[in-house]
Coordinates of C-alpha atoms in Angstrom, one line a residue:
X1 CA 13.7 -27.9 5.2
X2 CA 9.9 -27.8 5.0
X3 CA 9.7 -24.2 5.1
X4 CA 12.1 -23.8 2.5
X5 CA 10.3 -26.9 0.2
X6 CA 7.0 -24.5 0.8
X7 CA 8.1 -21.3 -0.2
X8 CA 10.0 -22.7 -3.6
X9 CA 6.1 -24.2 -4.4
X10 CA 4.7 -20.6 -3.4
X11 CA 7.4 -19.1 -5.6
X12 CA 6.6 -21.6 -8.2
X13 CA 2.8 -20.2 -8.0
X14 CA 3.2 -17.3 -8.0
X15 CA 5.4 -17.0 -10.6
X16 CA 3.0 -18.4 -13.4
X17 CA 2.1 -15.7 -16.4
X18 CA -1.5 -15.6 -14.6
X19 CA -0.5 -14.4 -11.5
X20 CA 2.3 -11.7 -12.6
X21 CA 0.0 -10.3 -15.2
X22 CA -2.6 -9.5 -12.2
X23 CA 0.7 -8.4 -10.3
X24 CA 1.5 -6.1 -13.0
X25 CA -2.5 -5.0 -13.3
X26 CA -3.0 -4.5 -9.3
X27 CA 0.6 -2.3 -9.0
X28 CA -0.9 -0.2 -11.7
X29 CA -4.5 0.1 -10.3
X30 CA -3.7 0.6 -7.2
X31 CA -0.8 3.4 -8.4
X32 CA -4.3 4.9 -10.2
X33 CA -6.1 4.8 -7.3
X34 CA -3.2 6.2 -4.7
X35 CA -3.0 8.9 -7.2
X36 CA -6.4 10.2 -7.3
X37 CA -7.1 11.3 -3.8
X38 CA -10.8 9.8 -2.5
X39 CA -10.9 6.6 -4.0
X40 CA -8.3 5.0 -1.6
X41 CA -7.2 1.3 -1.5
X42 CA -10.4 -0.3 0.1
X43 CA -13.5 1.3 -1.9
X44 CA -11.3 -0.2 -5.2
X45 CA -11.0 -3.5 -3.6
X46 CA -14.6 -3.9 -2.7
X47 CA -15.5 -2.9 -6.6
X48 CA -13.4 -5.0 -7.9
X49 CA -14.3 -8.2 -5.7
X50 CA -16.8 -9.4 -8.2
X51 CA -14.4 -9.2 -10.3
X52 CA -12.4 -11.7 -8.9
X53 CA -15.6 -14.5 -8.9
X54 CA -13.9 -16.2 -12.1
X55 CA -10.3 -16.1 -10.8
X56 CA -8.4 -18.4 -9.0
X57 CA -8.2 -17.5 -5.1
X58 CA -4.3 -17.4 -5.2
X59 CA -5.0 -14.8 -7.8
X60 CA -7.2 -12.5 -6.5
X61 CA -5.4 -12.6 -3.3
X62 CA -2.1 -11.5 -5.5
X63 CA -5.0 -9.2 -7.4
X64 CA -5.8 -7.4 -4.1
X65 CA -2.2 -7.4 -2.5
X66 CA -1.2 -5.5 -6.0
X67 CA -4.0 -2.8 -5.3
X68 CA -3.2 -2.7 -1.5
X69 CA 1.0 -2.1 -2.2
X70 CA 0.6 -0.1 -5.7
X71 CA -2.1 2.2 -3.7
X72 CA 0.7 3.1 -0.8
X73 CA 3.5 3.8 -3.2
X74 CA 1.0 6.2 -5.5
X75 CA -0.2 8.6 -2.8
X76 CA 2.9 9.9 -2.6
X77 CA 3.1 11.3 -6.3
X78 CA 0.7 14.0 -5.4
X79 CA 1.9 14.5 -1.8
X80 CA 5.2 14.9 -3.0
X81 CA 4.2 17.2 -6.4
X82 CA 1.2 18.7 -5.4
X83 CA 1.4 18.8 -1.5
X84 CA -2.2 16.8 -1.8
X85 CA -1.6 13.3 0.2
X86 CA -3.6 11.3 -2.1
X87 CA -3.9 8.8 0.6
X88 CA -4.2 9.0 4.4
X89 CA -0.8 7.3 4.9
X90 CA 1.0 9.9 2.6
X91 CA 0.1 12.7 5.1
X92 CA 3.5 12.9 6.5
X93 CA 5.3 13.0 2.7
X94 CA 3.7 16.2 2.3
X95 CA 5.8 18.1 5.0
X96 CA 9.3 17.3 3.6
X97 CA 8.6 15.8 0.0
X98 CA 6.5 19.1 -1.1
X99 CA 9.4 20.8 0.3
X100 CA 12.0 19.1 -2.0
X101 CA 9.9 19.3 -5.0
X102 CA 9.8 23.2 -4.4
X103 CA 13.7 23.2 -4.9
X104 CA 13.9 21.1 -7.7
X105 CA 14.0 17.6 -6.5
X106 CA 10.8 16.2 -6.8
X107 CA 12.3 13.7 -9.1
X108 CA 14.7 12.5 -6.1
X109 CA 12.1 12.1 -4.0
X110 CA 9.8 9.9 -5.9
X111 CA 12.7 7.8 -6.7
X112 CA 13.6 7.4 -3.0
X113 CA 9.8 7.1 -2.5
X114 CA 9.9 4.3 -4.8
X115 CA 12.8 2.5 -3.7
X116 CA 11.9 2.6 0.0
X117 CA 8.6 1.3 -0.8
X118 CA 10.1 -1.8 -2.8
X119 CA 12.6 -2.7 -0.2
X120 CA 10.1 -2.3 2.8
X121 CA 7.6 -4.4 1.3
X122 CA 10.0 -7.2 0.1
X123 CA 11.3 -7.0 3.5
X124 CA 7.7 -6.8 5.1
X125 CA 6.9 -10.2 3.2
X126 CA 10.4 -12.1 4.1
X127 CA 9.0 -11.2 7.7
X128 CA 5.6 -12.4 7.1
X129 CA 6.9 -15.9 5.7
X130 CA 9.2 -16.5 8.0
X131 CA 7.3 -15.3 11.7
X132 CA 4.1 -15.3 11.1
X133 CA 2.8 -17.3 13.7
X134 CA 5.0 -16.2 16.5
X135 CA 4.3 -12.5 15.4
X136 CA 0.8 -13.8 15.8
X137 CA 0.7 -15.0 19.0
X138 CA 2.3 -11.7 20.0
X139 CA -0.4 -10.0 18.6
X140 CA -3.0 -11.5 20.3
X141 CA -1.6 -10.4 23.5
X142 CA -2.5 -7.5 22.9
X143 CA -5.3 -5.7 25.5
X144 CA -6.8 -2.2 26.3
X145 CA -4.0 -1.5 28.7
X146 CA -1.2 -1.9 25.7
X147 CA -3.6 -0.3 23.0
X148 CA -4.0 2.9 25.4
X149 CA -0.4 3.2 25.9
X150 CA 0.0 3.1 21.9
X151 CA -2.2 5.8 21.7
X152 CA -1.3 7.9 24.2
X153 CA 2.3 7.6 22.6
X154 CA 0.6 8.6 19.4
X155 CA -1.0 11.2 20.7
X156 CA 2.8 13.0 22.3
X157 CA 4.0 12.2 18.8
X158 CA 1.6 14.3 16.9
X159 CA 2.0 17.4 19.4
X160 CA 5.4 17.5 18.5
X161 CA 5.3 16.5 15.1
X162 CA 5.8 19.9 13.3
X163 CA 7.7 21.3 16.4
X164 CA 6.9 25.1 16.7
X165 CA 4.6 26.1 19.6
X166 CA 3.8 23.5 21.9
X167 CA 0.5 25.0 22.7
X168 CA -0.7 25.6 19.4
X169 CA 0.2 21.4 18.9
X170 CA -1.8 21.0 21.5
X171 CA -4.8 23.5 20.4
X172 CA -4.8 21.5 17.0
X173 CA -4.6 18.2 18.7
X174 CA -7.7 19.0 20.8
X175 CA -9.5 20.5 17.9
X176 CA -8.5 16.8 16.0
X177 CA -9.9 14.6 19.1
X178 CA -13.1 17.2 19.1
X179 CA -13.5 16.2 15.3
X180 CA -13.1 12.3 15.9
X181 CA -15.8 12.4 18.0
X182 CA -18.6 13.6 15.8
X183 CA -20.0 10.7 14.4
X184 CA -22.5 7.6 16.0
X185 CA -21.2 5.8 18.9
X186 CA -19.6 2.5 18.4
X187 CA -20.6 1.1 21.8
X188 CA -24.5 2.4 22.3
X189 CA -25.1 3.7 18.6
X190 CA -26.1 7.6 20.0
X191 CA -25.4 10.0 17.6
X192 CA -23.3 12.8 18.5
X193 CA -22.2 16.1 17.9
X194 CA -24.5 15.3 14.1
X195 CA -26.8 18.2 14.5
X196 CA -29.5 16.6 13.1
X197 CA -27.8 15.7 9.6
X198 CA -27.1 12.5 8.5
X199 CA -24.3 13.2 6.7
X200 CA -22.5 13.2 9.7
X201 CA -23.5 10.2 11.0
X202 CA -20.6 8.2 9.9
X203 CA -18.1 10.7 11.2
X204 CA -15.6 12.8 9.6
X205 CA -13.0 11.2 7.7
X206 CA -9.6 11.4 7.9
X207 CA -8.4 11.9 4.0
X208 CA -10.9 14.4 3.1
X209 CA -9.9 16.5 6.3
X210 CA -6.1 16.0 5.5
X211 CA -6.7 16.9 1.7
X212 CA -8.7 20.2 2.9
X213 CA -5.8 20.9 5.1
X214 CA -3.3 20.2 2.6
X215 CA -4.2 21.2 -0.7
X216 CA -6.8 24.1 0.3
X217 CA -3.9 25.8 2.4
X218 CA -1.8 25.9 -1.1
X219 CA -4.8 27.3 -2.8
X220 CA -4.7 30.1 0.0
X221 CA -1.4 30.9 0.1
X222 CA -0.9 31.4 -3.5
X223 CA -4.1 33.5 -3.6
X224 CA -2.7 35.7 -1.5
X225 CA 0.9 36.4 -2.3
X226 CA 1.7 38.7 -4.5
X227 CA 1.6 38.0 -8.5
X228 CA 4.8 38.1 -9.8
X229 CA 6.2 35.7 -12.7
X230 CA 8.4 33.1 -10.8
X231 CA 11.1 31.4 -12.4
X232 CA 11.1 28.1 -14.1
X233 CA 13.3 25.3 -12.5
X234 CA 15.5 24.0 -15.3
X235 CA 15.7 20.3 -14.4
X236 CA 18.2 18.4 -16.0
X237 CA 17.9 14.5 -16.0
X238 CA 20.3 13.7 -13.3
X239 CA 18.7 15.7 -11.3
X240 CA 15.7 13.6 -11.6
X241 CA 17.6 11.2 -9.6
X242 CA 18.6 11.3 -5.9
X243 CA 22.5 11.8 -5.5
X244 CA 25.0 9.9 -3.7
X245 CA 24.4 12.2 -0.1
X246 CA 20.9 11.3 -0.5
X247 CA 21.0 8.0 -1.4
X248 CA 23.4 7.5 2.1
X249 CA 20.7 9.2 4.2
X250 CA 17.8 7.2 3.3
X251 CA 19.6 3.8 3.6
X252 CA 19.0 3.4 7.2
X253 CA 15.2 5.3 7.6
X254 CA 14.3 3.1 5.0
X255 CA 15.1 -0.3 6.8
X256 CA 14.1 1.2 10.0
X257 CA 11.1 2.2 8.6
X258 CA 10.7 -1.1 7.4
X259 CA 10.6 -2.7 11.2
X260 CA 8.9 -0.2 12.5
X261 CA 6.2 -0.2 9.7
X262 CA 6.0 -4.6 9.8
X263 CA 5.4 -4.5 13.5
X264 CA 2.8 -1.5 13.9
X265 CA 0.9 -3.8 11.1
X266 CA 0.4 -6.0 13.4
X267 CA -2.1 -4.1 16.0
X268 CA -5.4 -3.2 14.8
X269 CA -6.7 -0.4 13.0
X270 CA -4.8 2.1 10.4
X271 CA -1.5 0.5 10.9
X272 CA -0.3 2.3 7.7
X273 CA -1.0 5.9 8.4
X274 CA 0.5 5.2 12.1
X275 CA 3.1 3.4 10.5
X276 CA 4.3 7.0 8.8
X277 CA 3.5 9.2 11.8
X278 CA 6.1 7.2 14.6
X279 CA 8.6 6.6 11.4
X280 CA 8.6 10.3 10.9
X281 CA 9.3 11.1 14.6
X282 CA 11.8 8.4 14.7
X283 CA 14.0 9.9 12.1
X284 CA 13.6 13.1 13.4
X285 CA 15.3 12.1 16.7
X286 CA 17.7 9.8 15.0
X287 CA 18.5 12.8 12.4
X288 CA 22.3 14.7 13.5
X289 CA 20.3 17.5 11.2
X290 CA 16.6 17.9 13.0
X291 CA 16.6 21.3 12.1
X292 CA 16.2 19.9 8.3
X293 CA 12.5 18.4 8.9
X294 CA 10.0 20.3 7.2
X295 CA 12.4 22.0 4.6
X296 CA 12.9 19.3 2.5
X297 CA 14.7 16.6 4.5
X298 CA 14.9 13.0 2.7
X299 CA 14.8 11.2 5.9
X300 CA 11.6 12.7 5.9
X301 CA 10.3 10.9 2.8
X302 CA 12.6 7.5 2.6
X303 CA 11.1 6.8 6.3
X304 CA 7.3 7.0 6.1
X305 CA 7.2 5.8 2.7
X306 CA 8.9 2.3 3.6
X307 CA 7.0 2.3 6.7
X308 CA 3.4 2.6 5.3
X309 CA 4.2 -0.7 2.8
X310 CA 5.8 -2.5 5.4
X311 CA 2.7 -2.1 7.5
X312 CA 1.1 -3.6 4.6
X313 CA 3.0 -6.5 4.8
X314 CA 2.4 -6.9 8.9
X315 CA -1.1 -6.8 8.1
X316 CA -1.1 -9.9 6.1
X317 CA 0.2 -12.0 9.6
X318 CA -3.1 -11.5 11.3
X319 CA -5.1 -12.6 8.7
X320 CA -3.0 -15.6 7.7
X321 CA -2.2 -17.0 10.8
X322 CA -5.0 -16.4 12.9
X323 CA -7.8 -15.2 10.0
X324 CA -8.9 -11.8 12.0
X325 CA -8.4 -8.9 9.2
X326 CA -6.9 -5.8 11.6
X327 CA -7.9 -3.5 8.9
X328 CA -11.3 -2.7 6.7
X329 CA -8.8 -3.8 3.5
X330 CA -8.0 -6.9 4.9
X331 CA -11.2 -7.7 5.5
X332 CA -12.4 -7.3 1.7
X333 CA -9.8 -9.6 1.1
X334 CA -11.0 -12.6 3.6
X335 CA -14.5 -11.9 1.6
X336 CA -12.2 -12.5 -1.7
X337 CA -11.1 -16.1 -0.1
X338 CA -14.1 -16.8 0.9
X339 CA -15.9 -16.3 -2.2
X340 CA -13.7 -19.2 -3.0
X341 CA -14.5 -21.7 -0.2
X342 CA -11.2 -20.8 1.7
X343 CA -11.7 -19.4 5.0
X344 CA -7.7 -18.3 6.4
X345 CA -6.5 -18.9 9.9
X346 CA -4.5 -21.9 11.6
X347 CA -6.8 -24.7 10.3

């Protein structure tokens, strides 16, 4: 009964004018921001965190969680149109959302997109109120034996990600670890692999790799086929919006996308872009049509779309419960709190 007596008193908080305005402002920022690929979810957060100085700190907390959720739904607008992830953990919506936009249902997709994202993240926040500490604890239990089998695991998922030739997975996941080392070394700060410029002392980062990958390959391929005037796809408006097939495929990667997304929030690091890599590969096993993936299969979008918001949504439990942010984001938004004299964790 206290639980219950605490949430209706969050819900009545929450639920002020204040707060739902900055709701409604942080969806559509952070929908901006997930649009235009570069800016991403944490360089807008630490802009804005001046900004929140004259707020109240249940505010800019509802501020940054706006930003942070409308940022994960809007990279997939330009993954799915444009075959440009316009953030890291819209990667995988490029293989079969690009693909459905190509024959017409783009509109479907973004709907789906949108759905998936709603429920996963409603879902990812019942989660959070209710299991927070005991996800927690679990958590914490976490140690270099458990976090080398995750990515090991990650690593067999990639190789077979786009099926094809195993060895040329392989050859691209080698020239991917080659790239991830470039950068200065976390443990003894040694630059390596920098050649001397300091512009490659931070590394290389993921999105701008991804985006080169993605969007400079469509350049390239349309600069080389043949010129010829295609034909226009007349889209009527139903067809804007997914049909009764597709809405039955996407009901269960969305929810497990949801789970799997809430609990890979919980580890440290990019929880989000993992998140959409193992919820892809999931589906594709789970799929009685694998053949599908990479020409446009909705599984393919519904999945990783709920999965990166959910992962959202785990993230929150670390910080809450124990007040260690297990990604960058998070961590701009302790620095919002404690701009306000709160300082989150079990006291």
């Amino acid at each position: 009964m206290e639980i219950l007596h605490q949430l209706m008193m969050g819900f009545q908080v929450a639920a002020t004018p204040t707060n739902l305005l900055w709701a409604l402002i942080g969806a559509f920022v952070g929908t901006i921001v997930g649009v235009l690929p570069g800016i991403g979810p944490l360089g807008s957060m630490a802009i804005l965190l001046s900004f929140t100085l004259n707020m109240e700190a249940t505010t800019a907390m509802i501020f940054f969680a706006g930003i942070y959720y409308g940022a994960m739904y809007g990279g997939s607008t330009t993954s799915i149109l444009l075959n440009i992830p316009g953030e890291a953990a819209s990667v995988v919506t490029c293989i079969d959302g690009y693909k459905m936009a190509q024959k017409g249902r783009g509109g479907a997709a973004l709907t789906i997109s949108a759905v998936g994202s709603f429920v996963a993240g409603t879902l990812s926040i019942i989660g959070l109120m209710f299991a927070a500490s005991i996800l927690a604890d679990a958590a914490l239990k976490f140690g270099p034996p458990e976090f080398f089998a995750i990515g090991a695991v990650g690593l067999l998922f990639l190789v077979r990600l786009s099926g094809g030739s195993l060895i040329k997975n392989v050859i691209m996941l080698l020239i991917g670890l080659a790239l991830s080392t470039v950068g200065t070394d976390r443990l003894y700060a040694t630059p390596r692999f920098t050649f001397g410029l300091s512009a490659l002392g931070q590394g290389v980062e993921f999105l701008p790799v991804a985006m080169g990958l993605f969007g400079i390959a469509e350049v390239m391929l349309t600069a080389v086929e043949k010129e010829e005037l295609g034909e226009m796809i007349r889209v009527r408006m139903r067809d804007l919006l997914p049909t009764l097939v597709e809405w039955k495929r996407s009901i269960a990667p969305i929810f497990r996308g949801s789970i799997l997304g809430f609990f890979i929030g919980l580890l440290p690091g990019p929880s989000p872009v993992i998140s959409t890599f193992v919820s892809y590969m999931v589906e594709k096993k789970a799929s009685k049509h694998p053949e599908e993936f990479g020409e446009g299969a909705i599984e393919g979008v519904a999945g990783p779309e709920a999965a990166n918001n959910a992962a959202v949504g785990g993230a929150y439990v670390p910080l809450l419960a124990l007040g260690v942010p297990f990604t960058p984001a998070m961590a701009v938004v302790v620095g919002a709190l404690m701009l306000h004299g709160i300082t989150p964790g079990p006291m």
